[in-house]
């Protein structure tokens, strides 16, 4: 088993905003924020999850643009109190130009892609014969 | 807590003297080992703090950039404006403000 993450890392330079990809090579959003958990013993915060999606990016950007981003995401999402996609840090396989995960992801990006394929592309005449 | 709660916050010493804003978080992979990958969990090692500079965000303040003398001089100045506050020195985190115990420079 080869460790594939750098031992030391500056988050903004080397991790934030990078593309997430799952084991199938599918794109799974971007690293928009990180969840930090302070251990009970009061030691340094531990990175416990990658947060992805407009509900993570909006608050990070802040200002009117960030508020607008969150408002649009809330309007489009069936759950009015939707939270950002949370990817447990244990699923992170490698940090490089892309951040690779160890499992198929189920992020909003992929749900949107599935919805578009089923409801829009799939209804175009001839779509059923296309090579995927 | 989110990473974005820390980045951008103003860091002050215990007397209230501003030390700069948080530009980045330095992580070290020295936490628990994840069995599936063999990777270790990242812990926050320190806060990269300094006056605002585009070059810092672009990574030019990290010390291993080479180039013409003019660029090297500019980058040396940029590095002097940056410091790392170890997490052990952090005393209090409130929205937009972090209090740290630091030795006088």
Short mmCIF file of C-alpha atoms in Angstrom, two decimals:
data_model
loop_
_atom_site.label_atom_id
_atom_site.label_comp_id
_atom_site.label_asym_id
_atom_site.label_seq_id
_atom_site.Cartn_x
_atom_site.Cartn_y
_atom_site.Cartn_z
CA UNK A 1 0.00 0.00 0.00
CA UNK A 2 1.56 3.29 -1.09
CA UNK A 3 0.88 6.50 0.73
CA UNK A 4 -0.14 9.01 -1.91
CA UNK A 5 -0.64 12.22 -0.03
CA UNK A 6 2.11 14.72 0.83
CA UNK A 7 3.32 14.66 4.40
CA UNK A 8 3.04 18.45 4.64
CA UNK A 9 0.45 20.44 2.76
CA UNK A 10 -0.60 24.07 2.42
CA UNK A 11 -4.35 23.78 1.91
CA UNK A 12 -5.03 26.72 -0.37
CA UNK A 13 -2.05 26.05 -2.58
CA UNK A 14 -2.23 22.30 -2.86
CA UNK A 15 -5.76 21.09 -2.17
CA UNK A 16 -8.48 23.72 -2.33
CA UNK A 17 -10.46 24.07 -5.58
CA UNK A 18 -8.98 20.89 -7.04
CA UNK A 19 -11.13 18.52 -9.04
CA UNK A 20 -12.49 15.45 -7.25
CA UNK A 21 -12.67 12.20 -9.18
CA UNK A 22 -13.98 8.84 -8.01
CA UNK A 23 -12.77 5.30 -8.67
CA UNK A 24 -14.70 5.18 -11.94
CA UNK A 25 -12.92 8.29 -13.19
CA UNK A 26 -16.10 10.32 -12.91
CA UNK A 27 -15.85 13.93 -11.84
CA UNK A 28 -17.35 14.51 -8.41
CA UNK A 29 -17.20 18.24 -7.84
CA UNK A 30 -14.38 20.26 -6.35
CA UNK A 31 -12.73 20.64 -2.99
CA UNK A 32 -14.66 23.71 -1.83
CA UNK A 33 -13.95 23.57 1.89
CA UNK A 34 -12.71 21.22 4.61
CA UNK A 35 -14.43 20.05 7.77
CA UNK A 36 -12.15 20.37 10.79
CA UNK A 37 -12.87 18.58 14.05
CA UNK A 38 -11.25 19.55 17.32
CA UNK A 39 -10.49 16.37 19.28
CA UNK A 40 -11.79 15.96 22.82
CA UNK A 41 -8.28 16.25 24.23
CA UNK A 42 -8.04 19.77 22.78
CA UNK A 43 -5.23 18.96 20.33
CA UNK A 44 -4.90 20.44 16.84
CA UNK A 45 -7.99 20.22 14.61
CA UNK A 46 -8.16 17.12 12.42
CA UNK A 47 -9.36 17.24 8.81
CA UNK A 48 -12.35 14.90 8.85
CA UNK A 49 -14.07 15.61 5.53
CA UNK A 50 -13.97 17.39 2.19
CA UNK A 51 -16.98 19.62 1.59
CA UNK A 52 -18.14 20.17 -1.97
CA UNK A 53 -20.91 22.08 -3.69
CA UNK A 54 -22.40 25.56 -3.64
CA UNK A 55 -23.44 25.21 0.02
CA UNK A 56 -19.72 25.00 0.84
CA UNK A 57 -18.35 27.38 -1.78
CA UNK A 58 -20.91 30.15 -1.17
CA UNK A 59 -20.12 30.76 2.50
CA UNK A 60 -16.40 30.54 1.69
CA UNK A 61 -16.65 33.25 -0.97
CA UNK A 62 -18.92 35.35 1.22
CA UNK A 63 -20.52 38.64 0.27
CA UNK A 64 -23.42 39.00 -2.13
CA UNK A 65 -22.03 36.53 -4.63
CA UNK A 66 -21.69 33.84 -1.97
CA UNK A 67 -25.21 34.51 -0.65
CA UNK A 68 -26.59 34.38 -4.16
CA UNK A 69 -24.83 31.08 -4.83
CA UNK A 70 -26.32 29.50 -1.70
CA UNK A 71 -29.78 30.94 -2.46
CA UNK A 72 -29.80 29.53 -6.00
CA UNK A 73 -28.62 26.12 -4.75
CA UNK A 74 -31.34 26.14 -2.10
CA UNK A 75 -33.98 27.05 -4.69
CA UNK A 76 -32.92 24.22 -7.02
CA UNK A 77 -32.51 21.58 -4.33
CA UNK A 78 -35.58 19.61 -3.20
CA UNK A 79 -34.42 19.85 0.41
CA UNK A 80 -34.56 23.49 1.52
CA UNK A 81 -31.99 22.83 4.23
CA UNK A 82 -29.51 21.00 2.00
CA UNK A 83 -25.97 20.69 3.29
CA UNK A 84 -22.80 20.51 1.19
CA UNK A 85 -21.72 17.10 -0.07
CA UNK A 86 -19.51 15.60 2.62
CA UNK A 87 -16.76 13.19 1.61
CA UNK A 88 -15.09 11.47 4.53
CA UNK A 89 -11.36 12.08 4.47
CA UNK A 90 -10.76 8.34 4.88
CA UNK A 91 -11.99 7.99 1.28
CA UNK A 92 -9.21 10.16 -0.09
CA UNK A 93 -6.75 8.05 -2.08
CA UNK A 94 -4.39 10.51 -3.73
CA UNK A 95 -3.72 14.22 -3.97
CA UNK A 96 -2.40 15.37 -7.31
CA UNK A 97 -3.73 17.53 -10.13
CA UNK A 98 -6.93 15.65 -9.31
CA UNK A 99 -7.99 14.46 -5.88
CA UNK A 100 -8.83 10.78 -6.23
CA UNK A 101 -11.34 9.01 -4.00
CA UNK A 102 -11.47 5.34 -3.09
CA UNK A 103 -15.19 4.90 -3.68
CA UNK A 104 -17.87 5.91 -6.19
CA UNK A 105 -19.03 9.37 -5.19
CA UNK A 106 -22.61 10.46 -4.74
CA UNK A 107 -22.26 14.20 -4.90
CA UNK A 108 -24.76 16.76 -6.22
CA UNK A 109 -22.77 16.93 -9.47
CA UNK A 110 -23.34 13.27 -10.13
CA UNK A 111 -27.00 13.41 -9.14
CA UNK A 112 -27.46 16.33 -11.58
CA UNK A 113 -25.67 14.40 -14.31
CA UNK A 114 -27.94 11.39 -13.73
CA UNK A 115 -31.04 13.60 -13.76
CA UNK A 116 -29.99 15.27 -17.03
CA UNK A 117 -29.22 11.90 -18.64
CA UNK A 118 -32.57 10.42 -17.58
CA UNK A 119 -34.92 13.35 -18.10
CA UNK A 120 -33.35 15.34 -20.92
CA UNK A 121 -30.76 13.47 -22.98
CA UNK A 122 -32.57 10.16 -22.69
CA UNK A 123 -35.73 11.64 -24.25
CA UNK A 124 -33.99 12.90 -27.37
CA UNK A 125 -34.97 10.62 -30.28
CA UNK A 126 -32.12 8.24 -31.00
CA UNK A 127 -30.45 8.72 -27.63
CA UNK A 128 -31.01 5.09 -26.74
CA UNK A 129 -28.76 3.97 -29.61
CA UNK A 130 -25.84 6.18 -28.73
CA UNK A 131 -22.61 4.67 -27.49
CA UNK A 132 -21.97 5.67 -23.89
CA UNK B 1 -15.56 24.11 12.22
CA UNK B 2 -14.68 24.70 8.59
CA UNK B 3 -11.35 25.64 7.07
CA UNK B 4 -12.97 28.82 5.76
CA UNK B 5 -13.69 29.86 9.38
CA UNK B 6 -9.93 30.25 9.85
CA UNK B 7 -8.69 31.50 6.47
CA UNK B 8 -8.97 35.27 6.24
CA UNK B 9 -9.30 35.75 10.01
CA UNK B 10 -7.20 38.44 11.66
CA UNK B 11 -4.60 37.04 14.04
CA UNK B 12 -3.71 39.15 17.06
CA UNK B 13 -1.37 38.54 19.96
CA UNK B 14 -2.57 38.48 23.55
CA UNK B 15 -2.18 42.25 23.85
CA UNK B 16 -4.37 42.75 20.78
CA UNK B 17 -1.54 43.67 18.40
CA UNK B 18 -2.41 42.53 14.86
CA UNK B 19 -0.06 39.98 13.30
CA UNK B 20 -1.78 39.67 9.94
CA UNK B 21 -4.47 37.64 8.30
CA UNK B 22 -4.50 33.88 7.85
CA UNK B 23 -3.51 33.13 4.26
CA UNK B 24 -3.28 29.40 4.48
CA UNK B 25 -3.38 26.41 6.81
CA UNK B 26 -0.37 24.14 7.01
CA UNK B 27 -1.35 20.51 7.52
CA UNK B 28 0.81 17.60 8.57
CA UNK B 29 -0.24 13.99 7.98
CA UNK B 30 0.48 12.64 11.45
CA UNK B 31 -2.96 11.54 12.64
CA UNK B 32 -4.58 8.13 12.61
CA UNK B 33 -3.87 5.79 9.69
CA UNK B 34 -6.78 4.96 7.39
CA UNK B 35 -6.73 1.19 6.75
CA UNK B 36 -8.16 1.40 3.22
CA UNK B 37 -5.45 3.66 1.83
CA UNK B 38 -2.59 3.68 4.32
CA UNK B 39 -2.81 7.48 4.35
CA UNK B 40 -2.68 9.26 7.68
CA UNK B 41 -5.16 11.91 8.77
CA UNK B 42 -4.11 15.52 8.40
CA UNK B 43 -3.92 17.73 11.47
CA UNK B 44 -3.58 21.51 11.45
CA UNK B 45 0.06 22.20 12.17
CA UNK B 46 -0.01 25.97 11.88
CA UNK B 47 -1.47 29.11 10.39
CA UNK B 48 0.39 30.88 7.58
CA UNK B 49 -0.01 34.52 8.50
CA UNK B 50 1.15 37.76 6.92
CA UNK B 51 0.24 40.92 5.13
CA UNK B 52 -1.80 40.41 1.99
CA UNK B 53 0.08 39.64 -1.19
CA UNK B 54 -0.90 38.06 -4.45
CA UNK B 55 2.47 36.31 -4.61
CA UNK B 56 1.71 34.50 -1.38
CA UNK B 57 -1.46 33.04 -2.83
CA UNK B 58 0.45 32.00 -5.93
CA UNK B 59 2.99 30.10 -3.85
CA UNK B 60 5.99 32.38 -4.38
CA UNK B 61 6.55 32.82 -0.65
CA UNK B 62 7.58 29.24 -0.04
CA UNK B 63 11.26 29.70 -0.57
CA UNK B 64 12.26 27.39 -3.42
CA UNK B 65 11.50 29.66 -6.35
CA UNK B 66 14.38 30.54 -8.62
CA UNK B 67 14.62 33.30 -11.15
CA UNK B 68 16.31 36.57 -12.13
CA UNK B 69 17.78 38.68 -9.30
CA UNK B 70 14.91 41.15 -9.31
CA UNK B 71 12.40 38.37 -8.80
CA UNK B 72 14.54 36.84 -6.03
CA UNK B 73 14.69 40.19 -4.19
CA UNK B 74 10.95 40.64 -4.41
CA UNK B 75 10.33 37.09 -3.24
CA UNK B 76 12.73 37.48 -0.32
CA UNK B 77 10.72 40.50 0.83
CA UNK B 78 7.53 38.54 0.45
CA UNK B 79 8.91 35.72 2.60
CA UNK B 80 9.84 38.18 5.34
CA UNK B 81 6.24 39.34 5.51
CA UNK B 82 5.04 35.81 6.17
CA UNK B 83 5.21 33.74 9.34
CA UNK B 84 3.80 30.48 10.57
CA UNK B 85 1.96 30.48 13.86
CA UNK B 86 1.99 26.95 15.32
CA UNK B 87 -1.44 25.69 16.36
CA UNK B 88 -0.17 25.18 19.90
CA UNK B 89 0.12 28.98 20.15
CA UNK B 90 -3.55 29.56 19.32
CA UNK B 91 -5.46 30.60 22.43
CA UNK B 92 -8.88 31.57 21.12
CA UNK B 93 -10.82 31.34 17.85
CA UNK B 94 -13.82 33.57 17.34
CA UNK B 95 -15.46 34.53 14.01
CA UNK B 96 -12.95 36.59 12.05
CA UNK B 97 -10.42 36.81 14.88
CA UNK B 98 -7.79 34.47 16.32
CA UNK B 99 -5.77 35.19 19.44
CA UNK B 100 -2.30 33.62 19.59
CA UNK B 101 0.54 33.65 22.08
CA UNK B 102 3.66 34.57 20.12
CA UNK B 103 7.15 35.62 21.06
CA UNK B 104 8.00 39.24 20.24
CA UNK B 105 10.00 39.59 17.01
#
